[in-house]
mmCIF file of C-alpha atoms (C1' of nucleotides) in Angstrom:
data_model
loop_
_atom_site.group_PDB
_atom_site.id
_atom_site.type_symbol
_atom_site.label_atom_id
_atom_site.label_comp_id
_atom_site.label_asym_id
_atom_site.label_seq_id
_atom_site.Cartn_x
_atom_site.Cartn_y
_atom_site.Cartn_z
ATOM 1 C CA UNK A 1 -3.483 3.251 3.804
ATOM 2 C CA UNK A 2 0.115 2.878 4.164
ATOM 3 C CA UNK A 3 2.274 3.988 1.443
ATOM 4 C CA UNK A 4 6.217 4.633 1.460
ATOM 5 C CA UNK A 5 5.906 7.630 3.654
ATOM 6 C CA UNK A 6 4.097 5.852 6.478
ATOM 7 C CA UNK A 7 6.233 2.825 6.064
ATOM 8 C CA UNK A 8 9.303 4.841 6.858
ATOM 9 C CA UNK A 9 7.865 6.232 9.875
ATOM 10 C CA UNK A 10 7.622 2.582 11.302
ATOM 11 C CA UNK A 11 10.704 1.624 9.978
ATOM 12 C CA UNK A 12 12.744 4.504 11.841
ATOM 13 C CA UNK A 13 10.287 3.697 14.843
ATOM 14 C CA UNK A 14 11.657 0.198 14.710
ATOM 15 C CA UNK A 15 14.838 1.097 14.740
ATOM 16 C CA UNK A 16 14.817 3.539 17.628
ATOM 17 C CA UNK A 17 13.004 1.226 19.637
ATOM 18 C CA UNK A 18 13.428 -2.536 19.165
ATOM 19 C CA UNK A 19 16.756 -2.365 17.678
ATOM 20 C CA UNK A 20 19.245 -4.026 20.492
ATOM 21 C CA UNK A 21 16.846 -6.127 21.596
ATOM 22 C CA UNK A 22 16.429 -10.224 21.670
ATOM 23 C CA UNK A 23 13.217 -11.487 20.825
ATOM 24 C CA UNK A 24 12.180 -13.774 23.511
ATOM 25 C CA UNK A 25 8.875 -15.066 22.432
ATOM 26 C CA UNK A 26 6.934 -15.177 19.240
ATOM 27 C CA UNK A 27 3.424 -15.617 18.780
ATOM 28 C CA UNK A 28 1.168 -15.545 16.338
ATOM 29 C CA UNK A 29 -2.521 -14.813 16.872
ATOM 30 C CA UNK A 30 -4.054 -15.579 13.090
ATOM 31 C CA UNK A 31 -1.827 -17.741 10.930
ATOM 32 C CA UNK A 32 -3.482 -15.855 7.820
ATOM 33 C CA UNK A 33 -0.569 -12.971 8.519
ATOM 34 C CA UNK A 34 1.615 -15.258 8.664
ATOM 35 C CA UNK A 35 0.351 -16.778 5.392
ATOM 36 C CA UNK A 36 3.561 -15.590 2.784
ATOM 37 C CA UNK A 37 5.629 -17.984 5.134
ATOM 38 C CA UNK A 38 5.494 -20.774 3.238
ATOM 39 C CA UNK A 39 6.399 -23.479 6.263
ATOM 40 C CA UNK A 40 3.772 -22.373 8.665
ATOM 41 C CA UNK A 41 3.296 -20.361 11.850
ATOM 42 C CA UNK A 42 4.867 -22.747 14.048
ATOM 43 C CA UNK A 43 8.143 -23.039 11.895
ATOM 44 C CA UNK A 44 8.173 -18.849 11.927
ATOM 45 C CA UNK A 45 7.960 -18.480 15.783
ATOM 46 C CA UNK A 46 10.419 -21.511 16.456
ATOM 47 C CA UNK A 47 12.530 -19.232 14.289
ATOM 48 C CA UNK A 48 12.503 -16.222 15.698
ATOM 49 C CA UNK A 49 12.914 -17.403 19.658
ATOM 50 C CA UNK A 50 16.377 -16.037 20.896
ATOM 51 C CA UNK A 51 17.387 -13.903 17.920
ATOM 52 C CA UNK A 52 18.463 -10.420 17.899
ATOM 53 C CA UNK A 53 17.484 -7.022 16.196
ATOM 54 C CA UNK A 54 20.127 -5.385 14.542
ATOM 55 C CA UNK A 55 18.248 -2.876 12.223
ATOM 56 C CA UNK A 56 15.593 -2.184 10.435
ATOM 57 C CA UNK A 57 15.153 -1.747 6.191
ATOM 58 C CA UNK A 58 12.658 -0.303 3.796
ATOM 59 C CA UNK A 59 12.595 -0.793 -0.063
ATOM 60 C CA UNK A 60 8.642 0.497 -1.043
ATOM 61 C CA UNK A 61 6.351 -0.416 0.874
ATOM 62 C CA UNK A 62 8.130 -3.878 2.009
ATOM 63 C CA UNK A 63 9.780 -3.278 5.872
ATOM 64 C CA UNK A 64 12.372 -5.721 7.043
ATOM 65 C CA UNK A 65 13.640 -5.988 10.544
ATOM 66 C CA UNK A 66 17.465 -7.509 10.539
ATOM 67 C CA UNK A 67 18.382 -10.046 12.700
ATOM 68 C CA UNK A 68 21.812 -11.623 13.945
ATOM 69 C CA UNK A 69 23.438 -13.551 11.629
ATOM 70 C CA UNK A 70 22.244 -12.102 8.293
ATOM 71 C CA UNK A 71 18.247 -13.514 8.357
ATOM 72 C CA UNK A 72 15.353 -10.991 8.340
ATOM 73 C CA UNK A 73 11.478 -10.781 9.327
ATOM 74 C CA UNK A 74 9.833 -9.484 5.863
ATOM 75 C CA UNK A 75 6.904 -7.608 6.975
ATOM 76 C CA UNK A 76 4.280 -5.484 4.450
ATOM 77 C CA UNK A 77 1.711 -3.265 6.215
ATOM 78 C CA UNK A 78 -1.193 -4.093 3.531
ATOM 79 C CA UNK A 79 -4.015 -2.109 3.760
ATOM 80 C CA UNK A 80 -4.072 -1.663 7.451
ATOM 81 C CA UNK A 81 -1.497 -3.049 8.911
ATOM 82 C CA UNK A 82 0.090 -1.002 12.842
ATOM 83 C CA UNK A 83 3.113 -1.376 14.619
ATOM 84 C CA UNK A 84 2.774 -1.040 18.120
ATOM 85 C CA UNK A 85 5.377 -0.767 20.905
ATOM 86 C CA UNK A 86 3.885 -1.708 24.222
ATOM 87 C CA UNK A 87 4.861 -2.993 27.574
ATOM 88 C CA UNK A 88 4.339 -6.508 28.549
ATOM 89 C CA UNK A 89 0.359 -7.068 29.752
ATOM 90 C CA UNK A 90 -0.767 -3.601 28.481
ATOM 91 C CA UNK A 91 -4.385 -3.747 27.191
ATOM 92 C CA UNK A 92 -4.173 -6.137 23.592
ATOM 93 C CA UNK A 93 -5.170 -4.059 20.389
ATOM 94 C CA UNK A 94 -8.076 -5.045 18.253
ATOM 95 C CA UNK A 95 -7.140 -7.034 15.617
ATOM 96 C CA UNK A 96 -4.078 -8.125 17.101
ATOM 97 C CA UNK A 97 -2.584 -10.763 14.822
ATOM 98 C CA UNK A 98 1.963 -11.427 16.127
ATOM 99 C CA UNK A 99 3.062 -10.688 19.053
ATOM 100 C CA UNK A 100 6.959 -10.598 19.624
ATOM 101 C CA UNK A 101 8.400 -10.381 22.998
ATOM 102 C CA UNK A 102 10.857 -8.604 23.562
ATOM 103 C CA UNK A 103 13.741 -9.040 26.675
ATOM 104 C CA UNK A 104 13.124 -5.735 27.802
ATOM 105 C CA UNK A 105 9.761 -6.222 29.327
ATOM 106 C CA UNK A 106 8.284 -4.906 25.892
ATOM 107 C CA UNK A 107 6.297 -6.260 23.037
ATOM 108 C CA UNK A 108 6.186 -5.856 19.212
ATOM 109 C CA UNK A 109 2.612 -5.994 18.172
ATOM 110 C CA UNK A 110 1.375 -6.294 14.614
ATOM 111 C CA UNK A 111 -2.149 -5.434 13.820
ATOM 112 C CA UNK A 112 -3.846 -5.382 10.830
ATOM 113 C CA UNK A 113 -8.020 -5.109 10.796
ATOM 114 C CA UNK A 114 -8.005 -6.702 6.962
ATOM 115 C CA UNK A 115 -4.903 -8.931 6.804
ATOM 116 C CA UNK A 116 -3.806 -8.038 3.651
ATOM 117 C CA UNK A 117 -0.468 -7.485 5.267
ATOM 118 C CA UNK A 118 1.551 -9.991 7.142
ATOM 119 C CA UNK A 119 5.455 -11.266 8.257
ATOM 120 C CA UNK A 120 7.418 -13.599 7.076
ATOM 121 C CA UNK A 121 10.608 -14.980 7.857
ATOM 122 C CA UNK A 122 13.952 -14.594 5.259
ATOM 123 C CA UNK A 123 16.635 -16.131 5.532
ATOM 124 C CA UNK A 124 19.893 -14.805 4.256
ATOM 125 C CA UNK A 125 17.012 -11.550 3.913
ATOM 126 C CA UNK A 126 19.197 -8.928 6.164
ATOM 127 C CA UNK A 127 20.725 -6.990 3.036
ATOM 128 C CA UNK A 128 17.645 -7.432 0.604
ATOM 129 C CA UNK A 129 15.176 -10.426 1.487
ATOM 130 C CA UNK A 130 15.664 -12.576 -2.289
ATOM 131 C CA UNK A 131 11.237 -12.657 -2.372
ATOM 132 C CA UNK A 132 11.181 -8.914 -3.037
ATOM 133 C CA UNK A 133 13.738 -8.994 -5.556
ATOM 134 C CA UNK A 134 11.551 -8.121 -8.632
ATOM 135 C CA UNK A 135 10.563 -4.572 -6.445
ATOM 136 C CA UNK A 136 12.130 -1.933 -8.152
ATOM 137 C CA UNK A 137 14.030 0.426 -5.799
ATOM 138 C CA UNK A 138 11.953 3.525 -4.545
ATOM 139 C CA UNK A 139 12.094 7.338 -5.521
ATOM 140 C CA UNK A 140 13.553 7.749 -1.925
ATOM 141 C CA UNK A 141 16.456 5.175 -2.280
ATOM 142 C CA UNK A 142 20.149 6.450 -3.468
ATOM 143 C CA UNK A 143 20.623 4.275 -5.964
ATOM 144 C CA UNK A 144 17.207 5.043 -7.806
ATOM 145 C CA UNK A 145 17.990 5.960 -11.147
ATOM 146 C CA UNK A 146 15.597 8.221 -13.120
ATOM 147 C CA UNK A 147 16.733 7.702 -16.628
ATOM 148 C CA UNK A 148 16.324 3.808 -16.283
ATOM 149 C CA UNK A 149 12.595 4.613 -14.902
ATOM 150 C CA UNK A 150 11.788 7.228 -17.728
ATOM 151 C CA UNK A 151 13.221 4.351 -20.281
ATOM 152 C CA UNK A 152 11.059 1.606 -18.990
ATOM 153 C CA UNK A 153 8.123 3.796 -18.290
ATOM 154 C CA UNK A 154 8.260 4.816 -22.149
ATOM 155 C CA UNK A 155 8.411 0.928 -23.210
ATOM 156 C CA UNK A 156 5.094 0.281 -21.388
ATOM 157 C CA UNK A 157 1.979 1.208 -23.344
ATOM 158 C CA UNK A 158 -0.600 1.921 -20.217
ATOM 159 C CA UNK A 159 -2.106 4.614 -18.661
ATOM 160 C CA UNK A 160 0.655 6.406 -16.431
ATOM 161 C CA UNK A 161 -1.103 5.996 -13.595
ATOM 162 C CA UNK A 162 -1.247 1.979 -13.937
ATOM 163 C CA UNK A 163 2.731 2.472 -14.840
ATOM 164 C CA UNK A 164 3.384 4.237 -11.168
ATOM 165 C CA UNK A 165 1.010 1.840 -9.382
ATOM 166 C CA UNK A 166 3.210 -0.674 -10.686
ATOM 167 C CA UNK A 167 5.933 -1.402 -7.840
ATOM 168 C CA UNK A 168 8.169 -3.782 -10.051
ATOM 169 C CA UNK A 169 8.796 -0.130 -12.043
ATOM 170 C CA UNK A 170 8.719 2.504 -9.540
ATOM 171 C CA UNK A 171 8.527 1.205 -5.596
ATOM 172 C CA UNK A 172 6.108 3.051 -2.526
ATOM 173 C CA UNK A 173 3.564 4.602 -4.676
ATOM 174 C CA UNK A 174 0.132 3.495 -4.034
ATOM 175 C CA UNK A 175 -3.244 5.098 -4.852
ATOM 176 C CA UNK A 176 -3.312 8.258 -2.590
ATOM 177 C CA UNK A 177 0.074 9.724 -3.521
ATOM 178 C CA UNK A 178 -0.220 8.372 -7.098
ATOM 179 C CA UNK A 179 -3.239 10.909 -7.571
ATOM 180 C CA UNK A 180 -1.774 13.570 -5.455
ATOM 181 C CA UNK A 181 1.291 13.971 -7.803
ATOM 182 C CA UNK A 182 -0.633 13.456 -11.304
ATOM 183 C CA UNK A 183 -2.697 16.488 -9.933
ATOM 184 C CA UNK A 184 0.888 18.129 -9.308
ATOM 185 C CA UNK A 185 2.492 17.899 -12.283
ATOM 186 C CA UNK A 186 -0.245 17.873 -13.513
ATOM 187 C CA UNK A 187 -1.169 14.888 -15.805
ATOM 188 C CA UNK A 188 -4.376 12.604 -17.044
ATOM 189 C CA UNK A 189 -3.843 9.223 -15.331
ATOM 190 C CA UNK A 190 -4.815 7.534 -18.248
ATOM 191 C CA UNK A 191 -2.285 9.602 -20.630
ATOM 192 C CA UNK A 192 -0.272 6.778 -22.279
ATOM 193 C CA UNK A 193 3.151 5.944 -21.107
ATOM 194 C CA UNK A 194 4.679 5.663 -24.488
ATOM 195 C CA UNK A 195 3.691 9.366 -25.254
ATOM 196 C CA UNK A 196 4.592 11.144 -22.656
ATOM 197 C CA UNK A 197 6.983 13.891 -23.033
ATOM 198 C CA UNK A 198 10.363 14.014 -21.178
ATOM 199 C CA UNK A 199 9.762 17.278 -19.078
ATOM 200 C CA UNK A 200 6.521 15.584 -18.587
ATOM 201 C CA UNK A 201 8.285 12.281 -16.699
ATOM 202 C CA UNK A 202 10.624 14.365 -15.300
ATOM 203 C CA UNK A 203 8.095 16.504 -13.529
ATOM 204 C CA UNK A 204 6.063 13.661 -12.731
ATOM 205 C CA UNK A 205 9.282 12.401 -10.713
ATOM 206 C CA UNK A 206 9.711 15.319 -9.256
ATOM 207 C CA UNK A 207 6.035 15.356 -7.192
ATOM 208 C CA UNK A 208 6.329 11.804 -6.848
ATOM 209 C CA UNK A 209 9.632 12.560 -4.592
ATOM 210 C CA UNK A 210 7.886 15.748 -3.421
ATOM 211 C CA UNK A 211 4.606 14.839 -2.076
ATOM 212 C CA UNK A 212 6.506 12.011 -0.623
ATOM 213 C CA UNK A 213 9.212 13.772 1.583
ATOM 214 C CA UNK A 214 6.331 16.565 2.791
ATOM 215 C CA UNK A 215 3.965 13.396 3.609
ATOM 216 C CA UNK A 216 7.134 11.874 5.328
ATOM 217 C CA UNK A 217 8.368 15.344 6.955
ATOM 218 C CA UNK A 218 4.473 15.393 9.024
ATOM 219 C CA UNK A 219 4.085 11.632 9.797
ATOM 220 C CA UNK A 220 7.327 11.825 11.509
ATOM 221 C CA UNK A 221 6.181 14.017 13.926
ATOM 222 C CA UNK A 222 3.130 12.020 15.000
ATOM 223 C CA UNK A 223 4.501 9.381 16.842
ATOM 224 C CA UNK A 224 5.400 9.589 20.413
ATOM 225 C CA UNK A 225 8.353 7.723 21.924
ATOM 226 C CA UNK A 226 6.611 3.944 23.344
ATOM 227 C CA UNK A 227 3.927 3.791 20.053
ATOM 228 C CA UNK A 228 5.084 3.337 16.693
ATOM 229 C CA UNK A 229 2.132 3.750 14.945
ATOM 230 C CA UNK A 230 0.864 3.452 11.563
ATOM 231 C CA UNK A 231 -2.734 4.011 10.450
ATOM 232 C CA UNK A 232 -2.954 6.125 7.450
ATOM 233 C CA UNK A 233 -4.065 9.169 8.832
ATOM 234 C CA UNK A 234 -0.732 11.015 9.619
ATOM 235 C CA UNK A 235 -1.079 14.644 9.557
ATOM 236 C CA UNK A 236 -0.310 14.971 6.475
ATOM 237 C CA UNK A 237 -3.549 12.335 4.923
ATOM 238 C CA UNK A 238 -5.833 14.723 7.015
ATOM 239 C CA UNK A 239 -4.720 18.336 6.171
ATOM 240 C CA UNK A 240 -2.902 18.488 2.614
ATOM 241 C CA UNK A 241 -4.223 16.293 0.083
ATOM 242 C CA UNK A 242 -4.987 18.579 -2.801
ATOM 243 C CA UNK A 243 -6.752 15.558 -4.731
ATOM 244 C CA UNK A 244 -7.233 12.240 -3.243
ATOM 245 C CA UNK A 245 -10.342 11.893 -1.822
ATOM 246 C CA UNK A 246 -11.600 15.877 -2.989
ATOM 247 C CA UNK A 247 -14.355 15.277 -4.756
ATOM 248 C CA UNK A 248 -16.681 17.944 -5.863
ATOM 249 C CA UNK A 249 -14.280 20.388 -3.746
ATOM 250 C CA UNK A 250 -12.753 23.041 -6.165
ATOM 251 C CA UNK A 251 -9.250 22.446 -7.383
ATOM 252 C CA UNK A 252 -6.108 24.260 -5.283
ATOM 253 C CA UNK A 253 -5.036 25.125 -8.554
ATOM 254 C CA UNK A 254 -8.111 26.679 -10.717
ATOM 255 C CA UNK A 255 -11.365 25.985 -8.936
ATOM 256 C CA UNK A 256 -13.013 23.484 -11.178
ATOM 257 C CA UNK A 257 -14.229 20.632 -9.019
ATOM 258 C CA UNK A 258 -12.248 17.550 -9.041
ATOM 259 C CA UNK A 259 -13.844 14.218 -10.236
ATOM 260 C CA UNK A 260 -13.778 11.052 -9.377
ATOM 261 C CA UNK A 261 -13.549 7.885 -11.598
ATOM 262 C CA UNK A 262 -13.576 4.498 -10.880
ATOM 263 C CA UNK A 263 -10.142 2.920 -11.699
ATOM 264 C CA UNK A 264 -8.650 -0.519 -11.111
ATOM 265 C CA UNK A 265 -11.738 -1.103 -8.322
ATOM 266 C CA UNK A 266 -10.736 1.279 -6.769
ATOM 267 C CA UNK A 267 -10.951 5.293 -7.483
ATOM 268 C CA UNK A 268 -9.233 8.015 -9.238
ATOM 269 C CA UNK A 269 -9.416 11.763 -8.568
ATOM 270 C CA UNK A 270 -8.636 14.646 -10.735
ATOM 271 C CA UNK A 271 -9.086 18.123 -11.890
ATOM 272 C CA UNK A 272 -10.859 18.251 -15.267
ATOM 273 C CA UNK A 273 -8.836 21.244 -16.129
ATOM 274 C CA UNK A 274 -5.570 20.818 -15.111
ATOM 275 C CA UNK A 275 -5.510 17.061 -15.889
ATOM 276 C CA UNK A 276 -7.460 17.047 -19.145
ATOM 277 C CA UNK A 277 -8.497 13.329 -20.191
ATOM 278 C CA UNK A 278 -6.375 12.318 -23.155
ATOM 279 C CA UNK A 279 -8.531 12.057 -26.662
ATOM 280 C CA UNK A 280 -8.291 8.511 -28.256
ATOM 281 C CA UNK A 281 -5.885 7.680 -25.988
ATOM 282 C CA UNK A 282 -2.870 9.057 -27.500
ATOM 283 C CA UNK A 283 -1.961 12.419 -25.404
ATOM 284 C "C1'" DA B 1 7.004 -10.288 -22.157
ATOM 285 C "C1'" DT B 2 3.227 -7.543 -21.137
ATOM 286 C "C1'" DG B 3 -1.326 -6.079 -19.774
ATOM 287 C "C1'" DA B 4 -5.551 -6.908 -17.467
ATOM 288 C "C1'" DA B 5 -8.612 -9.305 -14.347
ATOM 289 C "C1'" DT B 6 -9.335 -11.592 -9.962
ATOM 290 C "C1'" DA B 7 -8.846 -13.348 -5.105
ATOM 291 C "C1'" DC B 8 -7.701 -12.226 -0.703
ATOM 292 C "C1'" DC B 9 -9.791 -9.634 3.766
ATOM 293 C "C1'" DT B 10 -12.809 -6.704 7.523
ATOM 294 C "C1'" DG B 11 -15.778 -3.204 8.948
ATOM 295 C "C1'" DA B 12 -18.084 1.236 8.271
ATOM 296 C "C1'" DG B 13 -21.812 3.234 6.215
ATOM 297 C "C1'" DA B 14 -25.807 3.563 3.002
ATOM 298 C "C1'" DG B 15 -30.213 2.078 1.605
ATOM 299 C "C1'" DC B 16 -34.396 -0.405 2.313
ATOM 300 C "C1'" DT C 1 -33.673 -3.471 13.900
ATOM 301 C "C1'" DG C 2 -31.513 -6.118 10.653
ATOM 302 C "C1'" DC C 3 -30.470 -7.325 6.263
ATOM 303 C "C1'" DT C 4 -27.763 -6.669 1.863
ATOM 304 C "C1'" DC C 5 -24.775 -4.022 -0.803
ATOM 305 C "C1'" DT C 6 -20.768 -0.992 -1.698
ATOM 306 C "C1'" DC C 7 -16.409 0.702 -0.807
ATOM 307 C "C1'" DA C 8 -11.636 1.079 0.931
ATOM 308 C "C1'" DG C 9 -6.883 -1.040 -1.971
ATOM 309 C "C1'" DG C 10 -1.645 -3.649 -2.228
ATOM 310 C "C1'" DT C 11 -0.039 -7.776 -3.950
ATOM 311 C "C1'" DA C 12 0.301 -12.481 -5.878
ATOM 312 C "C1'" DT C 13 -1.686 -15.187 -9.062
ATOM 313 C "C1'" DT C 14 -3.974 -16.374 -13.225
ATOM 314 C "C1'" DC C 15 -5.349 -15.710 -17.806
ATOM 315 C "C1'" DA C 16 -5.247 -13.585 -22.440
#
DNA sequence: ATGAATACCTGAGAGC
DNA sequence: TGCTCTCAGGTATTCA
């Protein structure tokens, strides 16, 4: 379950190794990841044959790889989406969905078991591909600027966990790092934006930036130097989660075992006594 | 403008 | 053994 952290890891695993090099040869194996560009499969590898890598971007959980001449390839990993670095006729990975060759006897493979990720090609993307222009910059990024996220978070009236979810507000949080810094700070994910205290935003930044540079500080040590390789279970998603995915183990913090709710189809975990549940949803 | 619900996907595992 | 059901969840789209 890629999230910003894992995302980076490709990114700078992009960049050391397909960076330099022309891509020969595109192909693409199921024209559903290739589904977000718009002209079809056929008009994305016609546009790719011959053109260069010169680097390789992030904003979230959106990856773009630069090519000559200011264009892009917009890729987003979905749910379970791998980069893979291989030679030329090495054995094909399941669910193998683009393949682009590259002219130094090497392949970039994208595979993705449930194709909610996918590639498309930008044009004029290199600096910031225009369709991910309404995705806010990411707690990682330079230019992030906290006071304009605490300002906007307070204007929404949601649970905070719906706010930080939310990648138009606050880019490269998803479900498993979402829960991981509530737990830290700690807060309810249901506590209501427009309530929430400053020191309480403020910390909640904080773990968001936290749990992301530790997550980011492990996964970068996982790869070795011909597989860039994303699958959700850097060493990080195995060892330290303190929340996500803990349920009925006693919380880190006080022993009480964490719950787990269902949430936006999908689940939320949390300590019932570090992270009381707001009353009538005010606090 | 904002919030909430839904569609898109595959495969592992549970239950019968 | 084989069937059905549930769950995993990021994003674009649709609806209220």
């Amino acid at each position: 379950m890629p999230e910003l952290p894992e995302v980076e890891v490709v990114r700078l695993g992009i960049q050391e190794h397909v960076v330099g090099r022309t891509i020969t040869q595109a192909v693409v194996h199921d024209v559903r990841s290739v589904r977000r560009h718009l002209p079809g499969a056929a008009d994305f590898t016609s546009r790719l044959a011959g053109r260069t890598v010169v680097g390789a971007a992030r904003r979230g959980k959106y990856l773009w790889i630069q090519l000559d001449h200011d264009d892009a390839i917009l890729c987003h990993l979905g749910m379970s989406g791998q980069f893979l670095v291989s030679d030329i006729g090495a054995p094909e990975p399941r669910h193998l969905r683009i393949a682009l060759t590259l002219d130094d006897g090497r392949e970039l493979r994208f595979a993705d078991q449930r194709i909610f990720g996918g590639m498309s090609f930008s044009e004029d993307g290199a600096e910031l591909p225009p369709e991910i222009a309404h995705i806010a910059r990411d707690p990682l990024d330079p230019l992030f600027d906290p006071a304009e996220f605490s300002a906007r978070l307070r204007k929404r009236e949601t649970g905070v966990k719906r706010a930080i979810l939310d990648q138009t507000l606050i880019s490269g949080v998803g479900n498993i790092y979402a829960d991981e810094s509530l737990w830290r700070t700690p807060l309810h994910y249901a506590r209501n934006t427009r309530h929430l205290r400053t020191r309480e935003v403020e910390g909640l930044l904080v773990h968001i930036g936290e749990v992301m540079l530790e997550a980011l500080a492990q996964g970068g040590t996982s790869f070795d130097a011909l597989y860039v390789n994303v699958n959700g279970n850097s060493g990080y998603f195995e060892r330290s989660l303190q929340a996500y995915g803990q349920e009925g183990k006693p919380c880190q913090r006080c022993g009480t075992p964490i719950r787990r709710d269902a949430f936006m189809n999908r689940s939320s975990y949390w300590c019932p006594t570090c992270q009381p549940r707001p009353r009538n949803g005010k606090f």
